[in-house]
Amino acid sequence: MSDFFREHLVVHTHIEKTAGSSLTRGFIDAFGEDRVWDIRGKKHPKPEFITEEERRRIFLLTGHFLYGAHDRFFDRSPVYIACVRPPLERFRSHYDFVRVRPGHPTHQRITGKALRDVVEDLKKPKAVLNLMPRALTGQIHISEDRLFKHVENNYLIVTPSHRVNDTIRTLIPLLGGNAVEMQQHRKKTADPTSEDIGDLRQWFDDANYLDARLVQFVDANYDRWLSELPERLARFRRTQPP
């Protein structure tokens, strides 16, 4: 086992349609499928339902869960990573992905609907807006300043979706894995929609303002995080004892 993983666990806050599957595949190629615990779907149970021995074998925990959701089940310190994507681009990609997959949990909610109709549905009570800040912080409501501070201080790196290969090539060797080459965006939809949502675009942008600001913050800081990745990793190792 790599020295890093004796005391630490990489936790991937996987936000749908942000190249998170490519990031996960990079870890599988570098460390082996038995070291990556993906709790999307039914392939792997959640950490609370497996043995301590099984938990110790995990190098990367990944899935559609909120920040901090499973930390208490591990005796190693979590080191968080994530990917983000411009909100409407991400939402459109998610719509394209789900509408052609009857087995997806949200397929019934969008089947037969145009993209504009699905955006209109976001105006309903309890619809999830600003999904990415919520996932990265575990908080439904958070100020912009606190969001930025949280990402800077609690994530090793957050990656723009189109830069996922750069993160894989730089991060994997630092964790003791062999360098891998990735072909990103493996789940592109064959027939993506080009529908213009018209006047709803402004409403969508306003409603997901914090999503957009998060992406801007990540874009502005990513190259610095990437260049400082060895130092950032060393800081996480010093400040998060097992």
GROMACS .gro file of C-alpha atoms in nm, residues 54-150:
model
   97
   54GLU     CA    1  -1.300  -0.353   0.330
   55ARG     CA    2  -1.284   0.015   0.421
   56ARG     CA    3  -0.908  -0.008   0.472
   57ARG     CA    4  -0.861  -0.129   0.114
   58ILE     CA    5  -1.025   0.180  -0.035
   59PHE     CA    6  -0.798   0.444  -0.190
   60LEU     CA    7  -1.075   0.649  -0.355
   61LEU     CA    8  -1.430   0.684  -0.226
   62THR     CA    9  -1.654   0.835  -0.490
   63GLY     CA   10  -2.024   0.891  -0.547
   64HIS     CA   11  -2.307   1.142  -0.554
   65PHE     CA   12  -2.288   1.239  -0.189
   66LEU     CA   13  -2.237   1.565   0.000
   67TYR     CA   14  -1.912   1.681   0.154
   68GLY     CA   15  -1.843   1.505   0.482
   69ALA     CA   16  -2.121   1.248   0.443
   70HIS     CA   17  -1.904   0.941   0.509
   71ASP     CA   18  -1.596   1.072   0.690
   72ARG     CA   19  -1.696   0.926   1.027
   73PHE     CA   20  -1.676   0.570   0.895
   74PHE     CA   21  -1.302   0.588   0.823
   75ASP     CA   22  -1.008   0.608   1.061
   76ARG     CA   23  -0.798   0.777   0.790
   77SER     CA   24  -0.804   1.150   0.713
   78PRO     CA   25  -1.008   1.243   0.403
   79VAL     CA   26  -0.850   1.448   0.124
   80TYR     CA   27  -1.122   1.592  -0.098
   81ILE     CA   28  -1.126   1.643  -0.475
   82ALA     CA   29  -1.405   1.737  -0.718
   83CYS     CA   30  -1.485   1.861  -1.068
   84VAL     CA   31  -1.720   2.142  -1.173
   85ARG     CA   32  -1.874   2.265  -1.497
   86PRO     CA   33  -2.067   2.577  -1.609
   87PRO     CA   34  -2.420   2.525  -1.471
   88LEU     CA   35  -2.633   2.539  -1.785
   89GLU     CA   36  -2.379   2.332  -1.978
   90ARG     CA   37  -2.383   2.076  -1.698
   91PHE     CA   38  -2.763   2.078  -1.676
   92ARG     CA   39  -2.802   2.033  -2.052
   93SER     CA   40  -2.555   1.744  -2.050
   94HIS     CA   41  -2.742   1.582  -1.762
   95TYR     CA   42  -3.071   1.621  -1.950
   96ASP     CA   43  -2.921   1.461  -2.262
   97PHE     CA   44  -2.775   1.177  -2.058
   98VAL     CA   45  -3.090   1.096  -1.862
   99ARG     CA   46  -3.349   1.126  -2.140
  100VAL     CA   47  -3.202   0.829  -2.332
  101ARG     CA   48  -3.154   0.605  -2.026
  102PRO     CA   49  -3.484   0.459  -1.898
  103GLY     CA   50  -3.302   0.299  -1.606
  104HIS     CA   51  -3.177   0.629  -1.466
  105PRO     CA   52  -3.351   0.730  -1.141
  106THR     CA   53  -3.467   1.067  -1.283
  107HIS     CA   54  -3.566   0.945  -1.629
  108GLN     CA   55  -3.938   0.945  -1.554
  109ARG     CA   56  -3.925   1.310  -1.449
  110ILE     CA   57  -3.797   1.430  -1.785
  111THR     CA   58  -3.918   1.170  -2.036
  112GLY     CA   59  -4.111   1.333  -2.317
  113LYS     CA   60  -4.017   1.684  -2.202
  114ALA     CA   61  -3.819   1.943  -2.393
  115LEU     CA   62  -3.521   2.101  -2.219
  116ARG     CA   63  -3.723   2.420  -2.171
  117ASP     CA   64  -3.992   2.225  -1.984
  118VAL     CA   65  -3.733   2.068  -1.755
  119VAL     CA   66  -3.585   2.410  -1.680
  120GLU     CA   67  -3.938   2.537  -1.600
  121ASP     CA   68  -3.970   2.254  -1.349
  122LEU     CA   69  -3.683   2.407  -1.153
  123LYS     CA   70  -3.923   2.685  -1.051
  124LYS     CA   71  -4.126   2.437  -0.848
  125PRO     CA   72  -4.090   2.418  -0.468
  126LYS     CA   73  -3.805   2.197  -0.345
  127ALA     CA   74  -3.628   2.195  -0.682
  128VAL     CA   75  -3.251   2.176  -0.636
  129LEU     CA   76  -3.070   2.491  -0.747
  130ASN     CA   77  -2.700   2.574  -0.706
  131LEU     CA   78  -2.631   2.203  -0.684
  132MET     CA   79  -2.252   2.223  -0.703
  133PRO     CA   80  -2.193   2.447  -0.396
  134ARG     CA   81  -2.434   2.229  -0.200
  135ALA     CA   82  -2.240   1.914  -0.294
  136LEU     CA   83  -1.899   2.066  -0.221
  137THR     CA   84  -1.995   2.207   0.120
  138GLY     CA   85  -2.280   1.988   0.244
  139GLN     CA   86  -2.478   2.308   0.310
  140ILE     CA   87  -2.799   2.418   0.139
  141HIS     CA   88  -2.733   2.787   0.200
  142ILE     CA   89  -2.383   2.935   0.209
  143SER     CA   90  -2.243   3.276   0.128
  144GLU     CA   91  -2.011   3.327  -0.165
  145ASP     CA   92  -1.718   3.419   0.059
  146ARG     CA   93  -1.763   3.115   0.281
  147LEU     CA   94  -1.796   2.891  -0.024
  148PHE     CA   95  -1.469   3.014  -0.171
  149LYS     CA   96  -1.290   2.981   0.162
  150HIS     CA   97  -1.424   2.628   0.207
   0.00000   0.00000   0.00000
